[in-house]
């Protein structure tokens, strides 16, 4: 029988750990975990994401601050706000919701967040720490960190002897995911759109992670029987069977076709998705513990 991972359930268990860690920190040091979220402009999808992040931070007992800035905010004004939050000792995590309006350059803004407050794990310092295996002082990008929770709960901490293939080489997901697998002793291949014989390479994988942004690209013939398949894709496709103009969400893996072959698989939606916000909360409580000189919880 194939195990279908319930991302909501795993995310809820991460959030429970965050809540108790936050309460313990407050009891031990009188410190309340603080998260500041910055959103610029009026993109509806971004506002939806930000409100769910702010809501979850409040649910975890954090000090939750949201800065909603007008679309005409200048680069200098945004940089000044980040600098002020960097200097605020009650704020342990800073998140700038992307994408920013077109006239703003996001890269210098992201890199100006102090690495120890960069709870999105996007700074070159945190990327470098991950690349050199420093998981003790760095912060890991939330989506790969969440996918790695699934892998650890399936295979344990040590992946020695297992072949892992990551399809996708983005800085946001593919590269950090590969580094996490490598740090856990897996033998890792990073594949992408220009990889030759992609299906053959994927068939070798004990752990197959798809993050390529192509709907249902990974077919049953690509998957080694008994593999663990983590689907990070979120693609909206036409669903005429639901009525005219209707759509549905699918991953990068053809779920119905692949699930009988895999031993463990994540669905879309309801797999990796719920883990992203949960790991953002985890990163923030980790940052707060480090700031207070305490050993952070392990997720």
PDB file of C-alpha atoms in Angstrom:
ATOM      1  CA  UNK A   1       0.000   0.000   0.000  1.00  0.00           C
ATOM      2  CA  UNK A   2       1.260   3.465  -0.936  1.00  0.00           C
ATOM      3  CA  UNK A   3       1.501   5.979   1.908  1.00  0.00           C
ATOM      4  CA  UNK A   4       0.090   9.375   0.920  1.00  0.00           C
ATOM      5  CA  UNK A   5       1.665  12.001   3.185  1.00  0.00           C
ATOM      6  CA  UNK A   6      -0.847  14.320   4.847  1.00  0.00           C
ATOM      7  CA  UNK A   7       0.988  17.660   4.716  1.00  0.00           C
ATOM      8  CA  UNK A   8      -1.630  19.397   6.862  1.00  0.00           C
ATOM      9  CA  UNK A   9      -1.178  16.853   9.644  1.00  0.00           C
ATOM     10  CA  UNK A  10       2.641  17.086   9.572  1.00  0.00           C
ATOM     11  CA  UNK A  11       2.462  20.908   9.447  1.00  0.00           C
ATOM     12  CA  UNK A  12       0.121  20.867  12.483  1.00  0.00           C
ATOM     13  CA  UNK A  13       2.672  18.793  14.436  1.00  0.00           C
ATOM     14  CA  UNK A  14       5.425  21.303  13.517  1.00  0.00           C
ATOM     15  CA  UNK A  15       3.196  24.170  14.708  1.00  0.00           C
ATOM     16  CA  UNK A  16       2.585  22.373  18.049  1.00  0.00           C
ATOM     17  CA  UNK A  17       6.370  22.170  18.548  1.00  0.00           C
ATOM     18  CA  UNK A  18       6.661  25.888  17.661  1.00  0.00           C
ATOM     19  CA  UNK A  19       3.961  26.833  20.192  1.00  0.00           C
ATOM     20  CA  UNK A  20       5.562  24.898  23.045  1.00  0.00           C
ATOM     21  CA  UNK A  21       9.051  26.218  22.135  1.00  0.00           C
ATOM     22  CA  UNK A  22       7.729  29.787  22.120  1.00  0.00           C
ATOM     23  CA  UNK A  23       6.042  29.291  25.496  1.00  0.00           C
ATOM     24  CA  UNK A  24       9.230  27.752  26.959  1.00  0.00           C
ATOM     25  CA  UNK A  25      11.321  30.672  25.660  1.00  0.00           C
ATOM     26  CA  UNK A  26       8.947  33.177  27.245  1.00  0.00           C
ATOM     27  CA  UNK A  27       8.995  31.262  30.547  1.00  0.00           C
ATOM     28  CA  UNK A  28      12.803  30.914  30.600  1.00  0.00           C
ATOM     29  CA  UNK A  29      13.898  34.324  29.319  1.00  0.00           C
ATOM     30  CA  UNK A  30      10.811  36.526  29.222  1.00  0.00           C
ATOM     31  CA  UNK A  31      11.302  36.747  25.445  1.00  0.00           C
ATOM     32  CA  UNK A  32       8.369  36.580  23.030  1.00  0.00           C
ATOM     33  CA  UNK A  33       9.220  35.505  19.487  1.00  0.00           C
ATOM     34  CA  UNK A  34       8.744  38.451  17.093  1.00  0.00           C
ATOM     35  CA  UNK A  35       7.977  38.241  13.353  1.00  0.00           C
ATOM     36  CA  UNK A  36       7.677  41.274  11.059  1.00  0.00           C
ATOM     37  CA  UNK A  37       6.150  40.869   7.602  1.00  0.00           C
ATOM     38  CA  UNK A  38       6.461  43.606   4.957  1.00  0.00           C
ATOM     39  CA  UNK A  39       4.139  43.779   1.952  1.00  0.00           C
ATOM     40  CA  UNK A  40       4.310  46.474  -0.721  1.00  0.00           C
ATOM     41  CA  UNK A  41       1.400  47.183  -3.075  1.00  0.00           C
ATOM     42  CA  UNK A  42      -1.951  45.506  -3.547  1.00  0.00           C
ATOM     43  CA  UNK A  43      -1.324  42.160  -5.258  1.00  0.00           C
ATOM     44  CA  UNK A  44      -4.295  40.025  -4.062  1.00  0.00           C
ATOM     45  CA  UNK A  45      -2.368  36.718  -3.944  1.00  0.00           C
ATOM     46  CA  UNK A  46       0.429  38.318  -1.894  1.00  0.00           C
ATOM     47  CA  UNK A  47      -2.100  39.780   0.554  1.00  0.00           C
ATOM     48  CA  UNK A  48      -3.694  36.340   0.976  1.00  0.00           C
ATOM     49  CA  UNK A  49      -0.282  34.783   1.737  1.00  0.00           C
ATOM     50  CA  UNK A  50       0.679  37.548   4.143  1.00  0.00           C
ATOM     51  CA  UNK A  51      -2.574  37.392   6.115  1.00  0.00           C
ATOM     52  CA  UNK A  52      -2.189  33.622   6.526  1.00  0.00           C
ATOM     53  CA  UNK A  53       1.418  34.114   7.753  1.00  0.00           C
ATOM     54  CA  UNK A  54       0.381  36.857  10.196  1.00  0.00           C
ATOM     55  CA  UNK A  55      -2.569  34.775  11.411  1.00  0.00           C
ATOM     56  CA  UNK A  56      -0.358  31.731  12.006  1.00  0.00           C
ATOM     57  CA  UNK A  57       2.246  33.862  13.860  1.00  0.00           C
ATOM     58  CA  UNK A  58      -0.494  35.108  16.235  1.00  0.00           C
ATOM     59  CA  UNK A  59      -1.755  31.526  16.696  1.00  0.00           C
ATOM     60  CA  UNK A  60       1.790  30.497  17.711  1.00  0.00           C
ATOM     61  CA  UNK A  61       1.828  33.247  20.356  1.00  0.00           C
ATOM     62  CA  UNK A  62       4.348  35.425  18.504  1.00  0.00           C
ATOM     63  CA  UNK A  63       4.546  39.183  18.517  1.00  0.00           C
ATOM     64  CA  UNK A  64       3.303  39.614  14.928  1.00  0.00           C
ATOM     65  CA  UNK A  65       3.797  42.900  13.069  1.00  0.00           C
ATOM     66  CA  UNK A  66       2.624  43.574   9.531  1.00  0.00           C
ATOM     67  CA  UNK A  67       3.850  46.600   7.544  1.00  0.00           C
ATOM     68  CA  UNK A  68       1.543  47.214   4.572  1.00  0.00           C
ATOM     69  CA  UNK A  69       3.217  49.790   2.313  1.00  0.00           C
ATOM     70  CA  UNK A  70       1.663  51.655  -0.648  1.00  0.00           C
ATOM     71  CA  UNK A  71       2.628  50.604  -4.181  1.00  0.00           C
ATOM     72  CA  UNK A  72       4.557  53.865  -4.723  1.00  0.00           C
ATOM     73  CA  UNK A  73       6.962  53.134  -1.815  1.00  0.00           C
ATOM     74  CA  UNK A  74      10.536  53.963  -2.877  1.00  0.00           C
ATOM     75  CA  UNK A  75      13.574  51.670  -2.679  1.00  0.00           C
ATOM     76  CA  UNK A  76      15.031  53.980   0.015  1.00  0.00           C
ATOM     77  CA  UNK A  77      11.878  53.888   2.158  1.00  0.00           C
ATOM     78  CA  UNK A  78      11.730  50.092   1.998  1.00  0.00           C
ATOM     79  CA  UNK A  79      15.454  49.803   2.812  1.00  0.00           C
ATOM     80  CA  UNK A  80      14.992  52.158   5.791  1.00  0.00           C
ATOM     81  CA  UNK A  81      12.160  50.014   7.174  1.00  0.00           C
ATOM     82  CA  UNK A  82      14.284  46.840   6.900  1.00  0.00           C
ATOM     83  CA  UNK A  83      17.165  48.640   8.650  1.00  0.00           C
ATOM     84  CA  UNK A  84      14.827  49.688  11.488  1.00  0.00           C
ATOM     85  CA  UNK A  85      13.588  46.109  11.916  1.00  0.00           C
ATOM     86  CA  UNK A  86      17.178  44.800  11.822  1.00  0.00           C
ATOM     87  CA  UNK A  87      17.922  47.126  14.771  1.00  0.00           C
ATOM     88  CA  UNK A  88      14.805  46.121  16.762  1.00  0.00           C
ATOM     89  CA  UNK A  89      15.762  43.430  19.340  1.00  0.00           C
ATOM     90  CA  UNK A  90      12.099  42.386  19.770  1.00  0.00           C
ATOM     91  CA  UNK A  91      11.948  41.254  16.111  1.00  0.00           C
ATOM     92  CA  UNK A  92      13.613  37.879  15.436  1.00  0.00           C
ATOM     93  CA  UNK A  93      12.326  37.263  11.914  1.00  0.00           C
ATOM     94  CA  UNK A  94      11.879  39.640   8.961  1.00  0.00           C
ATOM     95  CA  UNK A  95      10.028  38.614   5.829  1.00  0.00           C
ATOM     96  CA  UNK A  96       9.575  40.725   2.688  1.00  0.00           C
ATOM     97  CA  UNK A  97       6.720  39.331   0.602  1.00  0.00           C
ATOM     98  CA  UNK A  98       7.729  38.759  -3.016  1.00  0.00           C
ATOM     99  CA  UNK A  99       7.194  39.753  -5.772  1.00  0.00           C
ATOM    100  CA  UNK A 100       7.717  43.438  -5.094  1.00  0.00           C
ATOM    101  CA  UNK A 101       6.251  46.072  -7.477  1.00  0.00           C
ATOM    102  CA  UNK A 102       8.299  46.346 -10.693  1.00  0.00           C
ATOM    103  CA  UNK A 103      10.069  49.619  -9.811  1.00  0.00           C
ATOM    104  CA  UNK A 104      11.665  48.029  -6.721  1.00  0.00           C
ATOM    105  CA  UNK A 105      14.790  45.849  -6.790  1.00  0.00           C
ATOM    106  CA  UNK A 106      14.149  42.933  -4.442  1.00  0.00           C
ATOM    107  CA  UNK A 107      17.684  41.479  -4.328  1.00  0.00           C
ATOM    108  CA  UNK A 108      19.425  44.264  -2.328  1.00  0.00           C
ATOM    109  CA  UNK A 109      16.422  44.394   0.013  1.00  0.00           C
ATOM    110  CA  UNK A 110      16.557  40.625   0.716  1.00  0.00           C
ATOM    111  CA  UNK A 111      20.339  40.722   1.167  1.00  0.00           C
ATOM    112  CA  UNK A 112      20.045  43.667   3.594  1.00  0.00           C
ATOM    113  CA  UNK A 113      18.043  41.572   6.093  1.00  0.00           C
ATOM    114  CA  UNK A 114      20.399  40.386   8.845  1.00  0.00           C
ATOM    115  CA  UNK A 115      21.166  36.687   8.143  1.00  0.00           C
ATOM    116  CA  UNK A 116      20.091  35.733  11.681  1.00  0.00           C
ATOM    117  CA  UNK A 117      16.662  37.356  11.017  1.00  0.00           C
ATOM    118  CA  UNK A 118      16.329  36.053   7.432  1.00  0.00           C
ATOM    119  CA  UNK A 119      13.587  33.512   8.220  1.00  0.00           C
ATOM    120  CA  UNK A 120      12.919  32.961   4.497  1.00  0.00           C
ATOM    121  CA  UNK A 121      16.491  31.619   4.236  1.00  0.00           C
ATOM    122  CA  UNK A 122      17.165  33.648   1.073  1.00  0.00           C
ATOM    123  CA  UNK A 123      20.335  35.560   1.966  1.00  0.00           C
ATOM    124  CA  UNK A 124      23.632  34.534   0.371  1.00  0.00           C
ATOM    125  CA  UNK A 125      25.010  34.054   3.906  1.00  0.00           C
ATOM    126  CA  UNK A 126      22.343  31.475   4.767  1.00  0.00           C
ATOM    127  CA  UNK A 127      22.709  29.825   1.336  1.00  0.00           C
ATOM    128  CA  UNK A 128      26.469  29.629   1.952  1.00  0.00           C
ATOM    129  CA  UNK A 129      26.028  28.145   5.424  1.00  0.00           C
ATOM    130  CA  UNK A 130      23.750  25.466   3.992  1.00  0.00           C
ATOM    131  CA  UNK A 131      26.233  24.762   1.176  1.00  0.00           C
ATOM    132  CA  UNK A 132      29.035  24.248   3.710  1.00  0.00           C
ATOM    133  CA  UNK A 133      26.879  22.053   5.956  1.00  0.00           C
ATOM    134  CA  UNK A 134      26.406  24.623   8.736  1.00  0.00           C
ATOM    135  CA  UNK A 135      22.865  23.861   9.855  1.00  0.00           C
ATOM    136  CA  UNK A 136      23.597  25.015  13.423  1.00  0.00           C
ATOM    137  CA  UNK A 137      23.796  28.760  12.733  1.00  0.00           C
ATOM    138  CA  UNK A 138      22.116  29.141   9.321  1.00  0.00           C
ATOM    139  CA  UNK A 139      18.410  29.347   8.438  1.00  0.00           C
ATOM    140  CA  UNK A 140      17.084  27.113   5.651  1.00  0.00           C
ATOM    141  CA  UNK A 141      14.599  28.200   2.971  1.00  0.00           C
ATOM    142  CA  UNK A 142      11.123  27.167   4.201  1.00  0.00           C
ATOM    143  CA  UNK A 143       9.797  24.945   1.388  1.00  0.00           C
ATOM    144  CA  UNK A 144      12.878  22.667   1.114  1.00  0.00           C
ATOM    145  CA  UNK A 145      13.057  22.566   4.930  1.00  0.00           C
ATOM    146  CA  UNK A 146       9.438  21.353   4.936  1.00  0.00           C
ATOM    147  CA  UNK A 147      10.052  18.755   2.218  1.00  0.00           C
ATOM    148  CA  UNK A 148      13.041  17.516   4.241  1.00  0.00           C
ATOM    149  CA  UNK A 149      10.780  16.940   7.279  1.00  0.00           C
ATOM    150  CA  UNK A 150       8.815  14.456   5.116  1.00  0.00           C
ATOM    151  CA  UNK A 151      12.037  12.741   3.995  1.00  0.00           C
ATOM    152  CA  UNK A 152      13.358  12.438   7.575  1.00  0.00           C
ATOM    153  CA  UNK A 153      10.046  11.104   8.887  1.00  0.00           C
ATOM    154  CA  UNK A 154      10.094   8.483   6.121  1.00  0.00           C
ATOM    155  CA  UNK A 155      13.768   7.481   6.044  1.00  0.00           C
ATOM    156  CA  UNK A 156      15.256   8.762   9.320  1.00  0.00           C
ATOM    157  CA  UNK A 157      18.120  11.239   9.816  1.00  0.00           C
ATOM    158  CA  UNK A 158      20.782   9.317   7.873  1.00  0.00           C
ATOM    159  CA  UNK A 159      20.184   8.803   4.149  1.00  0.00           C
ATOM    160  CA  UNK A 160      23.451   6.884   3.552  1.00  0.00           C
ATOM    161  CA  UNK A 161      23.182   4.530   0.590  1.00  0.00           C
ATOM    162  CA  UNK A 162      20.087   6.215  -0.862  1.00  0.00           C
ATOM    163  CA  UNK A 163      20.020   7.874  -4.305  1.00  0.00           C
ATOM    164  CA  UNK A 164      18.141  11.179  -4.412  1.00  0.00           C
ATOM    165  CA  UNK A 165      17.191  13.074  -7.566  1.00  0.00           C
ATOM    166  CA  UNK A 166      15.982  16.681  -7.457  1.00  0.00           C
ATOM    167  CA  UNK A 167      14.367  17.929 -10.679  1.00  0.00           C
ATOM    168  CA  UNK A 168      14.834  21.692 -10.603  1.00  0.00           C
ATOM    169  CA  UNK A 169      17.821  23.909  -9.818  1.00  0.00           C
ATOM    170  CA  UNK A 170      16.234  27.119  -8.530  1.00  0.00           C
ATOM    171  CA  UNK A 171      17.868  29.094  -5.726  1.00  0.00           C
ATOM    172  CA  UNK A 172      14.524  29.034  -3.908  1.00  0.00           C
ATOM    173  CA  UNK A 173      14.074  25.281  -3.871  1.00  0.00           C
ATOM    174  CA  UNK A 174      16.184  22.965  -6.045  1.00  0.00           C
ATOM    175  CA  UNK A 175      19.658  23.939  -4.828  1.00  0.00           C
ATOM    176  CA  UNK A 176      18.834  24.107  -1.086  1.00  0.00           C
ATOM    177  CA  UNK A 177      16.887  20.819  -1.311  1.00  0.00           C
ATOM    178  CA  UNK A 178      19.880  19.092  -2.904  1.00  0.00           C
ATOM    179  CA  UNK A 179      22.172  20.482  -0.177  1.00  0.00           C
ATOM    180  CA  UNK A 180      19.860  19.228   2.587  1.00  0.00           C
ATOM    181  CA  UNK A 181      19.809  15.732   1.062  1.00  0.00           C
ATOM    182  CA  UNK A 182      23.587  15.813   0.636  1.00  0.00           C
ATOM    183  CA  UNK A 183      24.073  16.906   4.256  1.00  0.00           C
ATOM    184  CA  UNK A 184      22.016  13.857   5.292  1.00  0.00           C
ATOM    185  CA  UNK A 185      24.461  11.606   3.335  1.00  0.00           C
ATOM    186  CA  UNK A 186      22.268  10.853   0.309  1.00  0.00           C
ATOM    187  CA  UNK A 187      23.921  10.534  -3.106  1.00  0.00           C
ATOM    188  CA  UNK A 188      22.352  13.476  -4.936  1.00  0.00           C
ATOM    189  CA  UNK A 189      21.733  14.275  -8.608  1.00  0.00           C
ATOM    190  CA  UNK A 190      20.336  17.679  -9.628  1.00  0.00           C
ATOM    191  CA  UNK A 191      18.413  17.371 -12.891  1.00  0.00           C
ATOM    192  CA  UNK A 192      16.715  20.130 -14.897  1.00  0.00           C
ATOM    193  CA  UNK A 193      15.133  21.029 -18.236  1.00  0.00           C
ATOM    194  CA  UNK A 194      18.390  20.409 -20.151  1.00  0.00           C
ATOM    195  CA  UNK A 195      19.184  17.047 -18.579  1.00  0.00           C
ATOM    196  CA  UNK A 196      19.464  14.212 -21.106  1.00  0.00           C
ATOM    197  CA  UNK A 197      17.602  10.948 -20.389  1.00  0.00           C
ATOM    198  CA  UNK A 198      15.725  12.560 -17.501  1.00  0.00           C
ATOM    199  CA  UNK A 199      13.337   9.609 -17.139  1.00  0.00           C
ATOM    200  CA  UNK A 200      16.255   7.169 -16.835  1.00  0.00           C
ATOM    201  CA  UNK A 201      17.964   9.304 -14.176  1.00  0.00           C
ATOM    202  CA  UNK A 202      14.721   9.589 -12.201  1.00  0.00           C
ATOM    203  CA  UNK A 203      14.223   5.790 -12.305  1.00  0.00           C
ATOM    204  CA  UNK A 204      17.407   5.474 -10.248  1.00  0.00           C
ATOM    205  CA  UNK A 205      16.053   7.560  -7.384  1.00  0.00           C
ATOM    206  CA  UNK A 206      15.064   6.150  -4.000  1.00  0.00           C
ATOM    207  CA  UNK A 207      13.951   9.715  -3.217  1.00  0.00           C
ATOM    208  CA  UNK A 208      12.572  11.726  -6.144  1.00  0.00           C
ATOM    209  CA  UNK A 209      11.813  15.425  -5.622  1.00  0.00           C
ATOM    210  CA  UNK A 210      10.021  17.241  -8.460  1.00  0.00           C
ATOM    211  CA  UNK A 211      10.165  21.055  -8.542  1.00  0.00           C
ATOM    212  CA  UNK A 212      10.191  21.940 -12.193  1.00  0.00           C
ATOM    213  CA  UNK A 213       6.846  23.733 -12.712  1.00  0.00           C
ATOM    214  CA  UNK A 214       5.537  21.452 -15.468  1.00  0.00           C
ATOM    215  CA  UNK A 215       2.101  19.912 -14.855  1.00  0.00           C
ATOM    216  CA  UNK A 216       2.187  16.114 -14.342  1.00  0.00           C
ATOM    217  CA  UNK A 217       5.541  15.763 -16.111  1.00  0.00           C
ATOM    218  CA  UNK A 218       6.741  12.846 -13.962  1.00  0.00           C
ATOM    219  CA  UNK A 219       5.002   9.676 -15.186  1.00  0.00           C
ATOM    220  CA  UNK A 220       4.818   6.169 -13.711  1.00  0.00           C
ATOM    221  CA  UNK A 221       7.649   4.941 -15.968  1.00  0.00           C
ATOM    222  CA  UNK A 222       9.974   7.551 -14.443  1.00  0.00           C
ATOM    223  CA  UNK A 223       9.624   6.199 -10.918  1.00  0.00           C
ATOM    224  CA  UNK A 224      11.536   3.354  -9.257  1.00  0.00           C
ATOM    225  CA  UNK A 225       9.092   0.948  -7.563  1.00  0.00           C
ATOM    226  CA  UNK A 226       9.023   1.676  -3.835  1.00  0.00           C
ATOM    227  CA  UNK A 227      10.493   5.193  -4.165  1.00  0.00           C
ATOM    228  CA  UNK A 228       9.584   8.204  -2.025  1.00  0.00           C
ATOM    229  CA  UNK A 229       8.154  10.921  -4.299  1.00  0.00           C
ATOM    230  CA  UNK A 230       7.986  14.546  -3.087  1.00  0.00           C
ATOM    231  CA  UNK A 231       5.968  16.787  -5.428  1.00  0.00           C
ATOM    232  CA  UNK A 232       6.687  20.498  -5.002  1.00  0.00           C
ATOM    233  CA  UNK A 233       4.898  21.658  -8.167  1.00  0.00           C
ATOM    234  CA  UNK A 234       1.743  23.766  -8.030  1.00  0.00           C
ATOM    235  CA  UNK A 235       0.214  24.148 -11.489  1.00  0.00           C
ATOM    236  CA  UNK A 236      -3.282  25.285 -12.422  1.00  0.00           C
ATOM    237  CA  UNK A 237      -4.707  23.447 -15.423  1.00  0.00           C
ATOM    238  CA  UNK A 238      -8.042  23.559 -17.243  1.00  0.00           C
ATOM    239  CA  UNK A 239     -10.721  21.264 -15.778  1.00  0.00           C
ATOM    240  CA  UNK A 240     -13.602  21.248 -18.285  1.00  0.00           C
ATOM    241  CA  UNK A 241     -15.149  18.307 -16.380  1.00  0.00           C
ATOM    242  CA  UNK A 242     -15.883  20.792 -13.568  1.00  0.00           C
ATOM    243  CA  UNK A 243     -17.643  23.193 -15.918  1.00  0.00           C
ATOM    244  CA  UNK A 244     -16.712  25.845 -18.437  1.00  0.00           C
ATOM    245  CA  UNK A 245     -13.675  27.935 -17.517  1.00  0.00           C
ATOM    246  CA  UNK A 246     -12.976  25.853 -14.371  1.00  0.00           C
ATOM    247  CA  UNK A 247      -9.444  24.862 -13.316  1.00  0.00           C
ATOM    248  CA  UNK A 248      -7.789  22.514 -10.848  1.00  0.00           C
ATOM    249  CA  UNK A 249      -4.434  22.280  -9.111  1.00  0.00           C
ATOM    250  CA  UNK A 250      -1.972  19.547 -10.028  1.00  0.00           C
ATOM    251  CA  UNK A 251       1.663  18.935  -9.191  1.00  0.00           C
ATOM    252  CA  UNK A 252       4.670  18.108 -11.344  1.00  0.00           C
ATOM    253  CA  UNK A 253       3.921  14.416 -10.770  1.00  0.00           C
ATOM    254  CA  UNK A 254       1.030  12.540 -12.430  1.00  0.00           C
ATOM    255  CA  UNK A 255      -0.355  11.515  -9.028  1.00  0.00           C
ATOM    256  CA  UNK A 256      -2.951   8.898 -10.076  1.00  0.00           C
ATOM    257  CA  UNK A 257      -0.442   7.173 -12.321  1.00  0.00           C
ATOM    258  CA  UNK A 258       2.606   7.347 -10.024  1.00  0.00           C
ATOM    259  CA  UNK A 259       1.034   6.585  -6.632  1.00  0.00           C
ATOM    260  CA  UNK A 260       0.625   2.807  -7.267  1.00  0.00           C
ATOM    261  CA  UNK A 261       4.385   2.624  -8.071  1.00  0.00           C
ATOM    262  CA  UNK A 262       5.729   4.773  -5.212  1.00  0.00           C
ATOM    263  CA  UNK A 263       5.897   3.627  -1.580  1.00  0.00           C
ATOM    264  CA  UNK A 264       5.425   7.183  -0.278  1.00  0.00           C
ATOM    265  CA  UNK A 265       4.066  10.202  -2.183  1.00  0.00           C
ATOM    266  CA  UNK A 266       2.912  13.749  -1.445  1.00  0.00           C
ATOM    267  CA  UNK A 267      -0.365  14.976  -2.981  1.00  0.00           C
ATOM    268  CA  UNK A 268      -1.033  18.379  -4.565  1.00  0.00           C
ATOM    269  CA  UNK A 269      -2.684  20.232  -2.966  1.00  0.00           C
ATOM    270  CA  UNK A 270      -2.201  19.202   0.688  1.00  0.00           C
ATOM    271  CA  UNK A 271       1.393  17.948   0.584  1.00  0.00           C
ATOM    272  CA  UNK A 272       4.397  20.273   0.663  1.00  0.00           C
ATOM    273  CA  UNK A 273       2.227  23.440   0.527  1.00  0.00           C
ATOM    274  CA  UNK A 274       1.072  23.542   4.175  1.00  0.00           C
ATOM    275  CA  UNK A 275       4.677  22.960   5.331  1.00  0.00           C
ATOM    276  CA  UNK A 276       5.978  26.279   3.959  1.00  0.00           C
ATOM    277  CA  UNK A 277       4.227  28.500   6.520  1.00  0.00           C
ATOM    278  CA  UNK A 278       4.852  25.933   9.297  1.00  0.00           C
ATOM    279  CA  UNK A 279       8.607  26.031   8.597  1.00  0.00           C
ATOM    280  CA  UNK A 280       8.530  29.842   8.482  1.00  0.00           C
ATOM    281  CA  UNK A 281       7.194  29.736  12.053  1.00  0.00           C
ATOM    282  CA  UNK A 282       9.839  27.116  12.938  1.00  0.00           C
ATOM    283  CA  UNK A 283      12.638  29.327  11.523  1.00  0.00           C
ATOM    284  CA  UNK A 284      11.346  32.314  13.505  1.00  0.00           C
ATOM    285  CA  UNK A 285      11.274  30.442  16.821  1.00  0.00           C
ATOM    286  CA  UNK A 286      14.751  29.007  16.045  1.00  0.00           C
ATOM    287  CA  UNK A 287      16.031  32.557  15.417  1.00  0.00           C
ATOM    288  CA  UNK A 288      14.487  33.761  18.707  1.00  0.00           C
ATOM    289  CA  UNK A 289      16.142  30.932  20.666  1.00  0.00           C
ATOM    290  CA  UNK A 290      19.553  31.672  19.131  1.00  0.00           C
ATOM    291  CA  UNK A 291      19.142  35.388  19.874  1.00  0.00           C
ATOM    292  CA  UNK A 292      18.439  34.518  23.545  1.00  0.00           C
ATOM    293  CA  UNK A 293      21.468  32.190  23.691  1.00  0.00           C
ATOM    294  CA  UNK A 294      19.339  29.029  23.993  1.00  0.00           C
ATOM    295  CA  UNK A 295      19.481  25.782  22.015  1.00  0.00           C
ATOM    296  CA  UNK A 296      16.613  25.896  19.475  1.00  0.00           C
ATOM    297  CA  UNK A 297      14.116  23.046  18.999  1.00  0.00           C
ATOM    298  CA  UNK A 298      14.677  20.454  16.283  1.00  0.00           C
ATOM    299  CA  UNK A 299      11.959  19.963  13.658  1.00  0.00           C
TER     300      UNK A 299
END
